[in-house]
Short mmCIF file of C-alpha atoms and ligand atoms in Angstrom, two decimals:
data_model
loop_
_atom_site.label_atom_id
_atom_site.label_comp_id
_atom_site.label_asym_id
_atom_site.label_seq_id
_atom_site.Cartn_x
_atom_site.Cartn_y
_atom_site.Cartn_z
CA UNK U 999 77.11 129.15 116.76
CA UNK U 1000 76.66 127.10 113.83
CA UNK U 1001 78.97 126.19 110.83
CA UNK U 1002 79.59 128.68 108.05
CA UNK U 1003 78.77 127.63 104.55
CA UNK U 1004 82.84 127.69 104.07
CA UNK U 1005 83.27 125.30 106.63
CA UNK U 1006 80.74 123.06 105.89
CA UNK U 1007 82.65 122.44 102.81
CA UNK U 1008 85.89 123.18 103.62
CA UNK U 1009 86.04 122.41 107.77
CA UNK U 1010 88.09 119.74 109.33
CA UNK U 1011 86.87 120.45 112.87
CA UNK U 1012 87.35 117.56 115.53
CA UNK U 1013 89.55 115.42 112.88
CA UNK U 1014 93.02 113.52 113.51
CA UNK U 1015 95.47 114.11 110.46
CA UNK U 1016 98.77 112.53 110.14
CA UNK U 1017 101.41 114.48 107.98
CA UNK U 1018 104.20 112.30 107.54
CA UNK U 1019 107.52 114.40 105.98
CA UNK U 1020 106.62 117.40 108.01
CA UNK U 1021 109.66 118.94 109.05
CA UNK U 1022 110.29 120.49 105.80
CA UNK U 1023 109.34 121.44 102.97
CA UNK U 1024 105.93 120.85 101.48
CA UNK U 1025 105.13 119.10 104.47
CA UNK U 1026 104.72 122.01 106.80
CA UNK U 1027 102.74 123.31 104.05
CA UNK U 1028 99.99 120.42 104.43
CA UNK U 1029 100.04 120.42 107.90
CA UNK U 1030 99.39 124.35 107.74
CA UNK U 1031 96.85 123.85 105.63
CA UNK U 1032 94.87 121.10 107.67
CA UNK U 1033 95.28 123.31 110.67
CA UNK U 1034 93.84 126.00 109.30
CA UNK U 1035 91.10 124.09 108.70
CA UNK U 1036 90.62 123.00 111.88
CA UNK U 1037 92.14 119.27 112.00
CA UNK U 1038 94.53 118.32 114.94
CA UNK U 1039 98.14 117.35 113.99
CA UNK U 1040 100.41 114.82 114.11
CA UNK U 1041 104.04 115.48 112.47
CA UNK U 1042 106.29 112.84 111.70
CA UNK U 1043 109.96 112.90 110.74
CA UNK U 1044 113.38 112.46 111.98
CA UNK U 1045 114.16 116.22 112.84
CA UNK U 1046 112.35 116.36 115.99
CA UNK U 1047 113.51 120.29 116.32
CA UNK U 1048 111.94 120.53 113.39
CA UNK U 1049 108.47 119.01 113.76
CA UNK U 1050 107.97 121.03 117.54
CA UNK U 1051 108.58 124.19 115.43
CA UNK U 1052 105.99 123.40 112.80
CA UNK U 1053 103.40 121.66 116.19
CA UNK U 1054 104.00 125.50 117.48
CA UNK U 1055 102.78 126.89 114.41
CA UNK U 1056 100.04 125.31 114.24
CA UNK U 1057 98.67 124.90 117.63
CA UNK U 1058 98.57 129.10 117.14
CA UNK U 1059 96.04 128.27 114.86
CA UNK U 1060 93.96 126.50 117.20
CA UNK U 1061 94.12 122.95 116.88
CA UNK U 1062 96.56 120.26 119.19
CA UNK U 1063 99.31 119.00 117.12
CA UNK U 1064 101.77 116.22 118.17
CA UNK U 1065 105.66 115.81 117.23
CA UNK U 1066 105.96 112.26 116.27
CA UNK U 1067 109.85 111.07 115.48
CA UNK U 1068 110.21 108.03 113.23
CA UNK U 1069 112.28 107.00 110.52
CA UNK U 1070 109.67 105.40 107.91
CA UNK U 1071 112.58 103.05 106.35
CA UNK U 1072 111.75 100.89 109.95
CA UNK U 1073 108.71 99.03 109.92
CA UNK U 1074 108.54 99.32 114.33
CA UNK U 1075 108.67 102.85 114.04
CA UNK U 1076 106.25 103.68 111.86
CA UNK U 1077 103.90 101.06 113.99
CA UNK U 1078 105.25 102.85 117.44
CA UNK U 1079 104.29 106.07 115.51
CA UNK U 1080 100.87 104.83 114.69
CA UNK U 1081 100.03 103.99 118.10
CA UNK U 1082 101.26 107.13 119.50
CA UNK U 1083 99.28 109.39 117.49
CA UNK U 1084 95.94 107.54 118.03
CA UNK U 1085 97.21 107.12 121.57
CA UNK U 1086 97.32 110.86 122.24
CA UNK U 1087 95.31 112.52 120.16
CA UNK U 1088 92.46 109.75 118.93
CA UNK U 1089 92.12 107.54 115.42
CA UNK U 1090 93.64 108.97 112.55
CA UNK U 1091 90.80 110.26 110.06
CA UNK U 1092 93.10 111.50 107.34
CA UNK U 1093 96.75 110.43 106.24
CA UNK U 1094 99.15 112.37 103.95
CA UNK U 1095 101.82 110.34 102.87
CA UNK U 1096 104.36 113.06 102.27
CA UNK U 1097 108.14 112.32 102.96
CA UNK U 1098 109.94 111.26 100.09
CA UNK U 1099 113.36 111.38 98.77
CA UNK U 1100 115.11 112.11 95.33
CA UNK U 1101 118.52 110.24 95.18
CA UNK U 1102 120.41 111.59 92.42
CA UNK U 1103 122.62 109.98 90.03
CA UNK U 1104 122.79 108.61 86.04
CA UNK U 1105 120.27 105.51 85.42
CA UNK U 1106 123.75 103.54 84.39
CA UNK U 1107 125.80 104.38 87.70
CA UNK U 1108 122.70 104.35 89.94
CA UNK U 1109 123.84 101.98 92.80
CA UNK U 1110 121.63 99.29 94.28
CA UNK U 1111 121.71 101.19 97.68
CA UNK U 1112 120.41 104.15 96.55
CA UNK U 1113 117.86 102.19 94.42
CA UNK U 1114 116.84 100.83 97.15
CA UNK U 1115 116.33 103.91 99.62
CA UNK U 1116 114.16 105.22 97.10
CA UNK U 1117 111.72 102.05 97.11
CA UNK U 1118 112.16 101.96 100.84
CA UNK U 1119 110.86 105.59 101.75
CA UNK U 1120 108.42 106.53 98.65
CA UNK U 1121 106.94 103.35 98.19
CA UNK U 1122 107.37 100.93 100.92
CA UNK U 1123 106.74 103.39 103.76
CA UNK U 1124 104.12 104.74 101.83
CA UNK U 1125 102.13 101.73 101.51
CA UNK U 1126 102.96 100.20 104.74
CA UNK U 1127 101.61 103.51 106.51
CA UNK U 1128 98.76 103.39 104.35
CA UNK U 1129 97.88 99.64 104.92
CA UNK U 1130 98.39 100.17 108.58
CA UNK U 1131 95.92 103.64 108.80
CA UNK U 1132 93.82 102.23 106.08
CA UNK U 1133 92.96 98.97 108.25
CA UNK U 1134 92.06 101.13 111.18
CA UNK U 1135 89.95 103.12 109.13
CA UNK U 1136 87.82 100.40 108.02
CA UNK U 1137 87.40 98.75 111.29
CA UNK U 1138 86.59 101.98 112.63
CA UNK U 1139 83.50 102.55 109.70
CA UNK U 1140 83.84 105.91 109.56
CA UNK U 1141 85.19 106.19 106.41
CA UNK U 1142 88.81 108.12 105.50
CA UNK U 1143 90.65 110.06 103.57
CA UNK U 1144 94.23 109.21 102.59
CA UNK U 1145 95.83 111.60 99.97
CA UNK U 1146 99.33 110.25 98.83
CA UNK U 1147 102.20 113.23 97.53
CA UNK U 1148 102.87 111.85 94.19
CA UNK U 1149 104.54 114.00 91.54
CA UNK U 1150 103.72 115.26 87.93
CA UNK U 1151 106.73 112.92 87.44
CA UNK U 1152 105.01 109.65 88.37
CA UNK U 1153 103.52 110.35 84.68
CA UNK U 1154 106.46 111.32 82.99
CA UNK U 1155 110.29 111.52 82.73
CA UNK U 1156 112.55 114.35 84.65
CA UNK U 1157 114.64 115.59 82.05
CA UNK U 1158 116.28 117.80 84.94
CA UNK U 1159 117.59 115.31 87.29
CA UNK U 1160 118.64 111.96 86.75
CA UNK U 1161 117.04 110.39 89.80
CA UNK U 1162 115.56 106.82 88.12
CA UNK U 1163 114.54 105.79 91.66
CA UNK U 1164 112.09 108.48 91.78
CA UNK U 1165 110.50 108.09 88.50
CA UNK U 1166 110.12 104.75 89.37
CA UNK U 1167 108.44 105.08 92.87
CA UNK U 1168 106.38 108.07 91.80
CA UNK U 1169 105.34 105.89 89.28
CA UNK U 1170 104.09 103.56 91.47
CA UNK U 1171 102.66 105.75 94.20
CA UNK U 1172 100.32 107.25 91.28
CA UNK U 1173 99.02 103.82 90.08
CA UNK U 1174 98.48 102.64 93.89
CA UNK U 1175 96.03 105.29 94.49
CA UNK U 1176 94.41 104.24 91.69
CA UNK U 1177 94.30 100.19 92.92
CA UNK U 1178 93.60 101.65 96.88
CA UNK U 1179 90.48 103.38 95.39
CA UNK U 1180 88.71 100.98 93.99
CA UNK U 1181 89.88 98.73 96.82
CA UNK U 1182 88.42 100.88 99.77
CA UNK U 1183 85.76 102.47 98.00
CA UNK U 1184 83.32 100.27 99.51
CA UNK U 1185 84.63 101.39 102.86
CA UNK U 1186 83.90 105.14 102.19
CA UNK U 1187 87.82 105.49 101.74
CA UNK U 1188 88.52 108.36 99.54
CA UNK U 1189 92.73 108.09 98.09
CA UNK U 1190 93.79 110.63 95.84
CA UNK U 1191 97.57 111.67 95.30
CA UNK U 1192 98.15 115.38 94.72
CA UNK U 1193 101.22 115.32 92.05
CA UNK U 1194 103.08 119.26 92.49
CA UNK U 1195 105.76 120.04 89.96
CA UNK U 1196 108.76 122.25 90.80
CA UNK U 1197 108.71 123.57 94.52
CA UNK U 1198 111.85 125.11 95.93
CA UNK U 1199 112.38 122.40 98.53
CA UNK U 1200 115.28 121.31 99.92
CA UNK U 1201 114.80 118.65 97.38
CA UNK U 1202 115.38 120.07 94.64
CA UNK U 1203 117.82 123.26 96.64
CA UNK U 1204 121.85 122.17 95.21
CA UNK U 1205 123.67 122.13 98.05
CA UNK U 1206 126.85 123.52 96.80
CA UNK U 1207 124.93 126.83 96.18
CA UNK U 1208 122.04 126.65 98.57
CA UNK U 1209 119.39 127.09 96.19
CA UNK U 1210 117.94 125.83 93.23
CA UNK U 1211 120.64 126.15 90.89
CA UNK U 1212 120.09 128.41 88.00
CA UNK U 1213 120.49 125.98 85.38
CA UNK U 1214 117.82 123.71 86.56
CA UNK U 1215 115.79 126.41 87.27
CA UNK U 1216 116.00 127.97 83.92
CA UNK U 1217 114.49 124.57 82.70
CA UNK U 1218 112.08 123.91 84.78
CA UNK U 1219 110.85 127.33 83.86
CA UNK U 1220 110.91 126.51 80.46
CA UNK U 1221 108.93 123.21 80.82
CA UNK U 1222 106.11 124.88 82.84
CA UNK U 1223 103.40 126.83 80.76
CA UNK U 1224 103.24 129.21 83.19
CA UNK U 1225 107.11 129.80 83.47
CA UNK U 1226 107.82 129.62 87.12
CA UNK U 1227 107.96 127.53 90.03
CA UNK U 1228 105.45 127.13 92.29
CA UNK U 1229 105.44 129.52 95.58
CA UNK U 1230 104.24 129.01 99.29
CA UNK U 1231 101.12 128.80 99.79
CA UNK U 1232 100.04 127.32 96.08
CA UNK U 1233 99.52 123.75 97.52
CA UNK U 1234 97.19 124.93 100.87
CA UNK U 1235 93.64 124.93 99.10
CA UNK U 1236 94.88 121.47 97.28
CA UNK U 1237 94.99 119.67 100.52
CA UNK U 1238 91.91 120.78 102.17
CA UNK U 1239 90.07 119.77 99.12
CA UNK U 1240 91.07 116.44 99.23
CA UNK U 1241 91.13 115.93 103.09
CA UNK U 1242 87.59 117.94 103.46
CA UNK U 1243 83.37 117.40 103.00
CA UNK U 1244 83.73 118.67 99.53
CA UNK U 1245 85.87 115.85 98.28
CA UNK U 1246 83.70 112.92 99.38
CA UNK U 1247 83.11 111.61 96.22
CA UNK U 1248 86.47 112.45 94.23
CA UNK U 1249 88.39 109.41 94.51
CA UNK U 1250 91.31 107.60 92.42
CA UNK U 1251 91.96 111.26 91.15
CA UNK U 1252 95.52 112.44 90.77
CA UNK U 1253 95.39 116.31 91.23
CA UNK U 1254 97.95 118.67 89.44
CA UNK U 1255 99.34 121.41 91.19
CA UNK U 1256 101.66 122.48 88.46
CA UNK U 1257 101.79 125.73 86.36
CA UNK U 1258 99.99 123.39 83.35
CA UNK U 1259 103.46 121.30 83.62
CA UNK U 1260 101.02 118.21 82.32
CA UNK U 1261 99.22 120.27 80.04
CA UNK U 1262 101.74 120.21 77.27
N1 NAP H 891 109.64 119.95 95.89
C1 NAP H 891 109.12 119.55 94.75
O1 NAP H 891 109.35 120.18 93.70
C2 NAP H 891 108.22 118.35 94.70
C3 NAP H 891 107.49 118.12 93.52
C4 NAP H 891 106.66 117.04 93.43
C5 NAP H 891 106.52 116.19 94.51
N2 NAP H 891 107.22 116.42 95.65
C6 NAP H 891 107.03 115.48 96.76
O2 NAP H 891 106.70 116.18 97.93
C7 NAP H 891 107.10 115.42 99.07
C8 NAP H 891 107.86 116.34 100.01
O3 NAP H 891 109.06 116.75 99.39
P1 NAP H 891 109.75 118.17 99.65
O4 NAP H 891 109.99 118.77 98.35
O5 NAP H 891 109.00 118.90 100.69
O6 NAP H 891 111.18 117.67 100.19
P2 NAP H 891 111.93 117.88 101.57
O7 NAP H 891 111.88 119.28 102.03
O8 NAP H 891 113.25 117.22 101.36
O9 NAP H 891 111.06 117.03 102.61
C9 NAP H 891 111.12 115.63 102.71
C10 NAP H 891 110.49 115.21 104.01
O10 NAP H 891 110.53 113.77 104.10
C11 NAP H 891 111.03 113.42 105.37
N3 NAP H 891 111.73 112.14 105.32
C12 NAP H 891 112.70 111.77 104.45
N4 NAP H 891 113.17 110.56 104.79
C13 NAP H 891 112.48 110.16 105.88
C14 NAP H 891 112.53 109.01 106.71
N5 NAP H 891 113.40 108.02 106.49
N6 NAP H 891 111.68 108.93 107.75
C15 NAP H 891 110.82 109.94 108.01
N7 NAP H 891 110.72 111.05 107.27
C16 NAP H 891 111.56 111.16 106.23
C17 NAP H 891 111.98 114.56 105.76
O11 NAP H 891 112.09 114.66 107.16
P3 NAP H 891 113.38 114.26 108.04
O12 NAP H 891 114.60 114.47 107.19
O13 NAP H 891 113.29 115.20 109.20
O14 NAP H 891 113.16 112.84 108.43
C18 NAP H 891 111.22 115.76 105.23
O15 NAP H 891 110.28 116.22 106.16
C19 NAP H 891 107.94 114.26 98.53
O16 NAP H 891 107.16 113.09 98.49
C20 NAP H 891 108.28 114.71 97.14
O17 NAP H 891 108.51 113.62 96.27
C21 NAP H 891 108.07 117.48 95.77
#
């Protein structure tokens, strides 16, 4: 039977994705998203429980999907990771550069360590993955599609938390795609960040009361045009467009999935 017209646009049939952050969060969303249309899986995080819940999920829709466990602040791992993945289930075709961390505290008691956690998982990782993937890609000439998790605040200050080392790395992550576009363009590399706003995440959850606290919620709400957060499920179409046939000639774009948060 041959391809509807949805899936010609929209169909990731036969394709090798790596989600990295999926144990959590927005992460399972992407990887949900890719399954359902039609890519294979791999998941990588620390919480190993965690990722063969979310490979579960999504083999029900179909598609094989790998647990990978690595800690992206060591360079081995994310190579042992690499080689797994293409290893069991074949050369990656797309890479989402998900996991990412917020550590809080004031710009003027913000310790080196933290600082430097911050560089280490958003931007290090992230470009090491994506040099790594990206290099296979173009020996491979098939082209790729590498779609980093920015944030609208890679473009702007967070006047809710005081997390500098996220502004900073966001920061960066956004202008990267931009350099990594017109770097791999020639290689029929798309890389395009999607930048979210406010998700309830266990990013943004306070711990002390389990959920976003109402506070911060209040102004988030009251920076977002459309006065809410964003739910499950807003983020799904997002990633397919980026990662499918439609998107082969958006690149260097930085996508807002954010209530009109950037609209202002
Ligand atoms: N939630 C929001 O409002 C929001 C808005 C804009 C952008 N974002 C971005 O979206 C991405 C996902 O965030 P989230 O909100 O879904 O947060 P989350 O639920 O805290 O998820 C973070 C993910 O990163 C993984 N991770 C963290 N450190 C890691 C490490 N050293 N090695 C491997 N994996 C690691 C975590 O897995 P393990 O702990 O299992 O390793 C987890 O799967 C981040 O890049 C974030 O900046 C979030």
């Amino acid at each position: 039977m041959g391809q509807t017209h949805l899936e010609q646009l929209f169909g990731l049939r036969g394709q090798v994705a790596l989600v990295t952050g999926a144990s959590s969060g927005l992460g399972v969303e992407f990887a949900r998203g890719l399954a359902m249309a039609g890519a294979d899986l791999a998941l990588l995080a620390r919480r190993f429980d965690r990722l063969q819940t979310v490979a579960k999920e999504c083999e029900a829709l179909g598609v094989r999907a790998l647990p990978v466990k690595a800690d992206l602040s060591d360079e081995d791992q994310i190579d042992a990771a690499i080689e797994q993945v293409t290893t069991q289930l074949g050369p990656i075709d797309i890479l989402v550069n998900n996991a990412g961390i917020a550590p809080v505290s004031r710009a003027e008691h913000h310790d080196k360590a933290k600082w430097q956690q911050a560089l280490d998982i958003n931007l290090t990782a992230v470009f090491l993955c994506t040099q790594k993937v990206g290099k296979q890609m173009i020996e491979r000439q098939q082209g790729g599609r590498i779609i980093m998790i920015s944030s609208v605040l890679g473009e702007g200050a967070n006047s809710v938390h005081k997390t500098i080392g996220y502004a900073a790395t966001k920061g960066a992550v956004t202008n990267m795609t931009r350099q990594l576009a017109v770097e791999w363009a020639p290689y029929g590399i798309t890389v395009n960040a999607l930048a979210p706003s406010w998700f309830p995440t266990e990013m943004i959850t306070d711990p002390r009361v389990g959920r976003v606290n109402d506070t911060q919620r209040e102004r988030m709400e009251l920076l977002t045009p459309m006065s809410r957060l964003g739910r499950e499920g807003e983020l799904l179409g997002a990633i397919v467009f980026l990662a499918s046939p439609s998107a082969s000639y958006v690149t260097g774009a930085i996508l807002h999935v954010d209530g009109g948060w950037r609209a202002w």
